[in-house]
PDB file of C-alpha atoms in Angstrom:
ATOM      1  CA  MET A   1     149.538  67.039  96.734  1.00 96.00           C
ATOM      2  CA  LYS A   2     150.093  70.700  97.527  1.00 98.00           C
ATOM      3  CA  ILE A   3     153.035  72.201  95.628  1.00 98.00           C
ATOM      4  CA  ALA A   4     154.582  75.648  96.071  1.00 98.00           C
ATOM      5  CA  ILE A   5     157.038  77.347  93.735  1.00 98.00           C
ATOM      6  CA  LEU A   6     160.024  79.375  94.868  1.00 98.00           C
ATOM      7  CA  GLY A   7     161.683  81.027  91.895  1.00 97.00           C
ATOM      8  CA  GLY A   8     164.711  83.267  91.726  1.00 94.00           C
ATOM      9  CA  SER A   9     168.184  83.705  90.363  1.00 94.00           C
ATOM     10  CA  PHE A  10     169.681  81.832  93.368  1.00 96.00           C
ATOM     11  CA  ASN A  11     172.982  83.587  92.800  1.00 95.00           C
ATOM     12  CA  PRO A  12     173.806  81.802  95.077  1.00 97.00           C
ATOM     13  CA  ILE A  13     171.064  79.990  96.980  1.00 98.00           C
ATOM     14  CA  HIS A  14     171.415  80.574 100.737  1.00 97.00           C
ATOM     15  CA  ILE A  15     169.937  79.507 104.064  1.00 97.00           C
ATOM     16  CA  GLY A  16     167.293  82.257 103.902  1.00 95.00           C
ATOM     17  CA  HIS A  17     165.818  80.603 100.807  1.00 97.00           C
ATOM     18  CA  CYS A  18     165.800  77.231 102.548  1.00 97.00           C
ATOM     19  CA  MET A  19     164.211  78.670 105.693  1.00 96.00           C
ATOM     20  CA  LEU A  20     161.486  80.322 103.619  1.00 97.00           C
ATOM     21  CA  ALA A  21     160.671  77.072 101.807  1.00 98.00           C
ATOM     22  CA  ASP A  22     160.625  75.115 105.052  1.00 98.00           C
ATOM     23  CA  SER A  23     158.219  77.646 106.567  1.00 97.00           C
ATOM     24  CA  VAL A  24     155.816  77.122 103.672  1.00 98.00           C
ATOM     25  CA  ILE A  25     155.980  73.346 104.153  1.00 98.00           C
ATOM     26  CA  THR A  26     155.689  73.407 107.933  1.00 97.00           C
ATOM     27  CA  ASP A  27     153.330  76.323 108.540  1.00 97.00           C
ATOM     28  CA  LEU A  28     151.081  76.068 105.480  1.00 98.00           C
ATOM     29  CA  ASN A  29     151.171  72.279 105.110  1.00 97.00           C
ATOM     30  CA  TYR A  30     152.631  72.083 101.633  1.00 98.00           C
ATOM     31  CA  ASP A  31     154.007  68.754 100.473  1.00 98.00           C
ATOM     32  CA  LYS A  32     156.757  70.065  98.192  1.00 98.00           C
ATOM     33  CA  VAL A  33     158.501  73.298  97.304  1.00 98.00           C
ATOM     34  CA  LEU A  34     159.922  73.509  93.797  1.00 98.00           C
ATOM     35  CA  PHE A  35     163.085  75.617  93.641  1.00 98.00           C
ATOM     36  CA  ILE A  36     163.182  77.015  90.104  1.00 98.00           C
ATOM     37  CA  PRO A  37     166.285  78.982  89.087  1.00 97.00           C
ATOM     38  CA  THR A  38     165.643  81.570  86.423  1.00 95.00           C
ATOM     39  CA  ASN A  39     167.424  81.321  83.101  1.00 92.00           C
ATOM     40  CA  LEU A  40     167.231  84.995  82.088  1.00 88.00           C
ATOM     41  CA  PRO A  41     165.214  87.145  84.504  1.00 85.00           C
ATOM     42  CA  PRO A  42     162.965  89.680  82.751  1.00 80.00           C
ATOM     43  CA  HIS A  43     163.338  92.467  85.329  1.00 70.00           C
ATOM     44  CA  LYS A  44     167.016  92.535  86.284  1.00 72.00           C
ATOM     45  CA  MET A  45     170.530  91.830  85.116  1.00 70.00           C
ATOM     46  CA  LEU A  46     172.528  89.020  86.708  1.00 74.00           C
ATOM     47  CA  ASN A  47     175.819  90.562  87.788  1.00 64.00           C
ATOM     48  CA  ASN A  48     178.865  88.480  88.683  1.00 63.00           C
ATOM     49  CA  ALA A  49     176.833  85.353  87.965  1.00 83.00           C
ATOM     50  CA  PRO A  50     178.100  81.885  87.115  1.00 92.00           C
ATOM     51  CA  SER A  51     176.307  79.952  84.380  1.00 92.00           C
ATOM     52  CA  ALA A  52     172.649  79.071  84.741  1.00 94.00           C
ATOM     53  CA  GLN A  53     173.703  75.431  85.001  1.00 95.00           C
ATOM     54  CA  ALA A  54     176.068  76.213  87.890  1.00 97.00           C
ATOM     55  CA  ARG A  55     173.280  78.036  89.728  1.00 97.00           C
ATOM     56  CA  PHE A  56     171.036  75.025  89.177  1.00 98.00           C
ATOM     57  CA  GLU A  57     173.706  72.666  90.490  1.00 98.00           C
ATOM     58  CA  MET A  58     173.890  74.707  93.697  1.00 98.00           C
ATOM     59  CA  VAL A  59     170.108  74.540  94.035  1.00 98.00           C
ATOM     60  CA  LYS A  60     170.219  70.757  93.604  1.00 98.00           C
ATOM     61  CA  LEU A  61     172.809  70.475  96.339  1.00 98.00           C
ATOM     62  CA  ALA A  62     170.744  72.639  98.693  1.00 98.00           C
ATOM     63  CA  CYS A  63     167.663  70.511  98.055  1.00 98.00           C
ATOM     64  CA  GLU A  64     169.449  67.363  99.187  1.00 97.00           C
ATOM     65  CA  SER A  65     168.919  68.421 102.799  1.00 92.00           C
ATOM     66  CA  ASN A  66     165.130  68.023 102.657  1.00 97.00           C
ATOM     67  CA  PRO A  67     163.101  65.394 100.756  1.00 98.00           C
ATOM     68  CA  LYS A  68     160.320  67.960 100.303  1.00 98.00           C
ATOM     69  CA  PHE A  69     162.651  70.334  98.425  1.00 98.00           C
ATOM     70  CA  VAL A  70     162.763  69.751  94.661  1.00 98.00           C
ATOM     71  CA  ALA A  71     165.208  71.355  92.211  1.00 98.00           C
ATOM     72  CA  GLU A  72     163.266  72.028  89.010  1.00 98.00           C
ATOM     73  CA  SER A  73     165.121  72.965  85.806  1.00 97.00           C
ATOM     74  CA  CYS A  74     162.146  73.926  83.617  1.00 97.00           C
ATOM     75  CA  GLU A  75     163.214  77.552  83.051  1.00 96.00           C
ATOM     76  CA  LEU A  76     166.733  76.512  82.070  1.00 95.00           C
ATOM     77  CA  ASP A  77     165.371  73.780  79.801  1.00 96.00           C
ATOM     78  CA  ARG A  78     162.961  76.229  78.171  1.00 94.00           C
ATOM     79  CA  GLY A  79     165.697  78.791  77.539  1.00 94.00           C
ATOM     80  CA  GLY A  80     165.249  82.476  76.773  1.00 92.00           C
ATOM     81  CA  VAL A  81     163.653  84.983  79.133  1.00 91.00           C
ATOM     82  CA  SER A  82     162.029  83.304  82.148  1.00 93.00           C
ATOM     83  CA  TYR A  83     158.407  84.348  82.535  1.00 95.00           C
ATOM     84  CA  THR A  84     156.557  83.013  85.579  1.00 96.00           C
ATOM     85  CA  TYR A  85     153.343  82.481  83.620  1.00 97.00           C
ATOM     86  CA  ASP A  86     155.098  80.058  81.264  1.00 97.00           C
ATOM     87  CA  THR A  87     156.692  78.286  84.231  1.00 97.00           C
ATOM     88  CA  LEU A  88     153.336  77.827  85.924  1.00 98.00           C
ATOM     89  CA  LEU A  89     151.932  76.255  82.766  1.00 98.00           C
ATOM     90  CA  GLN A  90     154.821  73.788  82.725  1.00 97.00           C
ATOM     91  CA  VAL A  91     154.371  72.942  86.400  1.00 97.00           C
ATOM     92  CA  LEU A  92     150.634  72.423  85.892  1.00 97.00           C
ATOM     93  CA  ASP A  93     151.328  70.117  82.982  1.00 96.00           C
ATOM     94  CA  LYS A  94     154.072  68.109  84.710  1.00 96.00           C
ATOM     95  CA  TYR A  95     152.331  67.665  88.057  1.00 96.00           C
ATOM     96  CA  SER A  96     148.679  67.656  86.916  1.00 94.00           C
ATOM     97  CA  SER A  97     148.053  64.085  88.063  1.00 95.00           C
ATOM     98  CA  GLU A  98     149.418  64.835  91.563  1.00 95.00           C
ATOM     99  CA  LEU A  99     148.035  68.275  92.353  1.00 97.00           C
ATOM    100  CA  THR A 100     145.112  68.547  94.740  1.00 96.00           C
ATOM    101  CA  GLU A 101     144.862  72.327  94.276  1.00 97.00           C
ATOM    102  CA  LYS A 102     146.446  75.109  92.253  1.00 98.00           C
ATOM    103  CA  PRO A 103     150.216  75.444  92.728  1.00 98.00           C
ATOM    104  CA  ALA A 104     151.265  78.264  95.034  1.00 98.00           C
ATOM    105  CA  LEU A 105     153.679  81.012  94.054  1.00 98.00           C
ATOM    106  CA  ILE A 106     155.916  82.300  96.875  1.00 98.00           C
ATOM    107  CA  MET A 107     156.813  85.996  96.717  1.00 95.00           C
ATOM    108  CA  GLY A 108     158.709  88.277  99.059  1.00 91.00           C
ATOM    109  CA  GLN A 109     157.408  91.753  99.848  1.00 87.00           C
ATOM    110  CA  GLU A 110     159.698  93.511  97.416  1.00 85.00           C
ATOM    111  CA  VAL A 111     158.617  91.185  94.601  1.00 89.00           C
ATOM    112  CA  ALA A 112     154.948  91.612  95.474  1.00 91.00           C
ATOM    113  CA  SER A 113     155.283  95.384  95.170  1.00 89.00           C
ATOM    114  CA  GLU A 114     156.260  94.920  91.509  1.00 91.00           C
ATOM    115  CA  PHE A 115     153.838  92.106  90.700  1.00 94.00           C
ATOM    116  CA  HIS A 116     151.538  94.353  88.692  1.00 93.00           C
ATOM    117  CA  LYS A 117     154.366  94.806  86.164  1.00 93.00           C
ATOM    118  CA  TRP A 118     154.810  91.090  85.532  1.00 95.00           C
ATOM    119  CA  HIS A 119     154.081  89.454  82.202  1.00 95.00           C
ATOM    120  CA  LYS A 120     150.464  88.174  82.260  1.00 97.00           C
ATOM    121  CA  HIS A 121     150.139  88.807  85.975  1.00 97.00           C
ATOM    122  CA  GLU A 122     146.350  88.694  85.788  1.00 97.00           C
ATOM    123  CA  GLU A 123     146.581  85.221  84.266  1.00 98.00           C
ATOM    124  CA  ILE A 124     149.059  84.131  86.946  1.00 98.00           C
ATOM    125  CA  VAL A 125     146.464  84.906  89.612  1.00 98.00           C
ATOM    126  CA  LYS A 126     143.927  82.667  87.870  1.00 98.00           C
ATOM    127  CA  ILE A 127     146.132  79.585  87.741  1.00 98.00           C
ATOM    128  CA  SER A 128     148.002  79.827  91.061  1.00 98.00           C
ATOM    129  CA  ASN A 129     147.620  80.659  94.715  1.00 98.00           C
ATOM    130  CA  LEU A 130     149.817  83.454  96.041  1.00 98.00           C
ATOM    131  CA  ILE A 131     151.912  83.268  99.197  1.00 98.00           C
ATOM    132  CA  LEU A 132     153.488  86.515 100.393  1.00 96.00           C
ATOM    133  CA  ALA A 133     156.438  86.440 102.776  1.00 94.00           C
ATOM    134  CA  ARG A 134     158.161  89.125 104.819  1.00 87.00           C
ATOM    135  CA  ARG A 135     161.823  89.749 104.203  1.00 75.00           C
ATOM    136  CA  TYR A 136     164.472  92.419 104.505  1.00 65.00           C
ATOM    137  CA  GLN A 137     165.107  94.749 101.622  1.00 59.00           C
ATOM    138  CA  ASN A 138     168.741  95.588 100.815  1.00 55.00           C
ATOM    139  CA  CYS A 139     169.771  93.265 103.644  1.00 52.00           C
ATOM    140  CA  ASN A 140     173.482  93.901 103.405  1.00 53.00           C
ATOM    141  CA  PHE A 141     175.779  94.439 106.362  1.00 53.00           C
ATOM    142  CA  ILE A 142     178.522  95.591 103.994  1.00 56.00           C
ATOM    143  CA  ASP A 143     178.560  98.092 101.174  1.00 55.00           C
ATOM    144  CA  THR A 144     178.102  95.687  98.273  1.00 50.00           C
ATOM    145  CA  LYS A 145     178.594  98.430  95.680  1.00 55.00           C
ATOM    146  CA  GLN A 146     182.136  99.175  96.740  1.00 51.00           C
ATOM    147  CA  PHE A 147     184.036  95.890  96.969  1.00 47.00           C
ATOM    148  CA  GLU A 148     187.364  97.540  96.214  1.00 42.00           C
ATOM    149  CA  ASN A 149     186.986 100.192  98.916  1.00 43.00           C
ATOM    150  CA  LYS A 150     186.210  97.509 101.489  1.00 40.00           C
ATOM    151  CA  GLN A 151     183.637  99.705 103.220  1.00 39.00           C
ATOM    152  CA  THR A 152     182.193  97.062 105.509  1.00 36.00           C
ATOM    153  CA  ASP A 153     180.612  98.805 108.457  1.00 36.00           C
ATOM    154  CA  ASN A 154     177.336 100.144 107.110  1.00 38.00           C
ATOM    155  CA  TYR A 155     174.268  97.956 107.596  1.00 38.00           C
ATOM    156  CA  THR A 156     171.669  98.890 104.990  1.00 43.00           C
ATOM    157  CA  GLY A 157     168.923  96.372 105.777  1.00 48.00           C
ATOM    158  CA  ASN A 158     165.315  97.341 106.335  1.00 51.00           C
ATOM    159  CA  TYR A 159     161.900  95.791 106.014  1.00 51.00           C
ATOM    160  CA  VAL A 160     159.686  96.658 103.104  1.00 52.00           C
ATOM    161  CA  ASP A 161     156.811  98.640 104.573  1.00 59.00           C
ATOM    162  CA  ASP A 162     153.766  96.506 105.398  1.00 71.00           C
ATOM    163  CA  SER A 163     151.702  98.803 103.196  1.00 73.00           C
ATOM    164  CA  VAL A 164     152.787  96.442 100.407  1.00 78.00           C
ATOM    165  CA  PHE A 165     150.404  93.883 101.879  1.00 80.00           C
ATOM    166  CA  ASN A 166     147.613  96.389 102.363  1.00 80.00           C
ATOM    167  CA  ASN A 167     147.906  97.643  98.782  1.00 85.00           C
ATOM    168  CA  PHE A 168     148.201  94.228  97.161  1.00 91.00           C
ATOM    169  CA  LYS A 169     144.895  93.824  95.362  1.00 93.00           C
ATOM    170  CA  TYR A 170     144.961  90.081  94.813  1.00 95.00           C
ATOM    171  CA  GLU A 171     143.982  87.346  97.243  1.00 96.00           C
ATOM    172  CA  TYR A 172     146.992  85.916  99.053  1.00 96.00           C
ATOM    173  CA  ASN A 173     148.108  83.901 102.050  1.00 95.00           C
ATOM    174  CA  LEU A 174     150.505  85.766 104.348  1.00 94.00           C
ATOM    175  CA  LEU A 175     153.341  83.598 105.625  1.00 95.00           C
ATOM    176  CA  ASP A 176     154.494  84.222 109.188  1.00 90.00           C
ATOM    177  CA  ASN A 177     158.090  83.409 108.324  1.00 91.00           C
ATOM    178  CA  PRO A 178     161.270  84.206 110.267  1.00 89.00           C
ATOM    179  CA  VAL A 179     163.071  87.038 108.520  1.00 86.00           C
ATOM    180  CA  LEU A 180     166.792  86.470 108.114  1.00 88.00           C
ATOM    181  CA  PRO A 181     168.939  89.451 107.043  1.00 86.00           C
ATOM    182  CA  ILE A 182     170.763  87.540 104.317  1.00 90.00           C
ATOM    183  CA  SER A 183     171.091  88.310 100.620  1.00 91.00           C
ATOM    184  CA  SER A 184     172.858  86.691  97.697  1.00 92.00           C
ATOM    185  CA  THR A 185     174.328  90.106  96.928  1.00 90.00           C
ATOM    186  CA  GLU A 186     176.074  90.295 100.278  1.00 91.00           C
ATOM    187  CA  ILE A 187     177.338  86.724 100.003  1.00 94.00           C
ATOM    188  CA  ARG A 188     178.952  87.525  96.646  1.00 92.00           C
ATOM    189  CA  ALA A 189     180.492  90.669  98.116  1.00 91.00           C
ATOM    190  CA  ARG A 190     181.844  88.817 101.139  1.00 93.00           C
ATOM    191  CA  ILE A 191     183.465  86.215  98.907  1.00 93.00           C
ATOM    192  CA  ALA A 192     185.069  88.915  96.755  1.00 89.00           C
ATOM    193  CA  LEU A 193     186.332  90.743  99.844  1.00 90.00           C
ATOM    194  CA  GLY A 194     187.682  87.612 101.513  1.00 91.00           C
ATOM    195  CA  LYS A 195     185.279  87.994 104.459  1.00 92.00           C
ATOM    196  CA  SER A 196     183.402  85.301 106.351  1.00 94.00           C
ATOM    197  CA  TRP A 197     180.436  83.753 104.508  1.00 96.00           C
ATOM    198  CA  GLN A 198     180.596  79.959 104.927  1.00 96.00           C
ATOM    199  CA  TYR A 199     177.583  79.582 107.199  1.00 97.00           C
ATOM    200  CA  LEU A 200     175.265  81.748 105.095  1.00 97.00           C
ATOM    201  CA  VAL A 201     174.832  78.923 102.578  1.00 98.00           C
ATOM    202  CA  PRO A 202     174.161  75.176 102.873  1.00 98.00           C
ATOM    203  CA  THR A 203     177.349  73.196 103.448  1.00 97.00           C
ATOM    204  CA  GLU A 204     177.346  71.500 100.038  1.00 98.00           C
ATOM    205  CA  VAL A 205     176.812  74.847  98.310  1.00 98.00           C
ATOM    206  CA  PHE A 206     179.799  76.254 100.170  1.00 97.00           C
ATOM    207  CA  ARG A 207     181.914  73.360  98.933  1.00 97.00           C
ATOM    208  CA  TYR A 208     180.666  73.755  95.363  1.00 97.00           C
ATOM    209  CA  ILE A 209     181.545  77.459  95.291  1.00 97.00           C
ATOM    210  CA  LYS A 210     185.020  76.734  96.634  1.00 95.00           C
ATOM    211  CA  LEU A 211     185.638  73.821  94.267  1.00 95.00           C
ATOM    212  CA  ASN A 212     184.602  75.834  91.214  1.00 94.00           C
ATOM    213  CA  ASN A 213     186.187  79.153  92.234  1.00 93.00           C
ATOM    214  CA  LEU A 214     182.923  81.071  91.885  1.00 95.00           C
ATOM    215  CA  TYR A 215     182.347  84.740  92.764  1.00 92.00           C
ATOM    216  CA  GLY A 216     186.007  85.601  92.947  1.00 85.00           C
ATOM    217  CA  MET A 217     186.900  82.684  95.191  1.00 80.00           C
ATOM    218  CA  THR A 218     190.528  81.682  94.606  1.00 63.00           C
ATOM    219  CA  ASN A 219     192.573  78.676  95.615  1.00 51.00           C
ATOM    220  CA  GLU A 220     194.510  80.853  98.039  1.00 49.00           C
ATOM    221  CA  ARG A 221     191.311  81.228 100.110  1.00 48.00           C
ATOM    222  CA  LEU A 222     190.449  77.522 100.272  1.00 47.00           C
TER     223      LEU A 222
END
């Protein structure tokens, strides 16, 4: 069985994540994609974030739409700072009897540009295959830094320059994925501003956010 790993804060998970995973399954013939929410990311702070368990619950709901999507809680179960190397070791141990090749690690362009800073990145390359995907950087149609000012007309999305691929020194498989200008940051901002966001996330995730009043959602907006 070919398994790929899609990690992230998933704060919240959205249709861009699902589209990316489906592209890996369909275009690269992977049997499963493991969605692994981070517990504590080593390289960024989680702002306006619900609990790690709530983020995992949203991932589980999103995975219900596809039998090849799997919600994996290993980083939450492990606790502490979430290092990809440790996660790969756990995946290798858990799925060792099923794997027909090394697990693949899915990375967007902006993540790939920082890969050399990762904990034990040289070891990660030895025990996994790398899949690089195109995506927008700062893909926000609204000014997510100024919720209160409601400045909503400036689109700040742009691709990461393809030089990221040319300068990436490790062997990788380039995914020809559709690039959707969606970000978790913008979804959180839209919720806080009372703007439209329902169809940027899977239906069950939308319902979960509403039910639990996440990201500034209030009963008045239900």
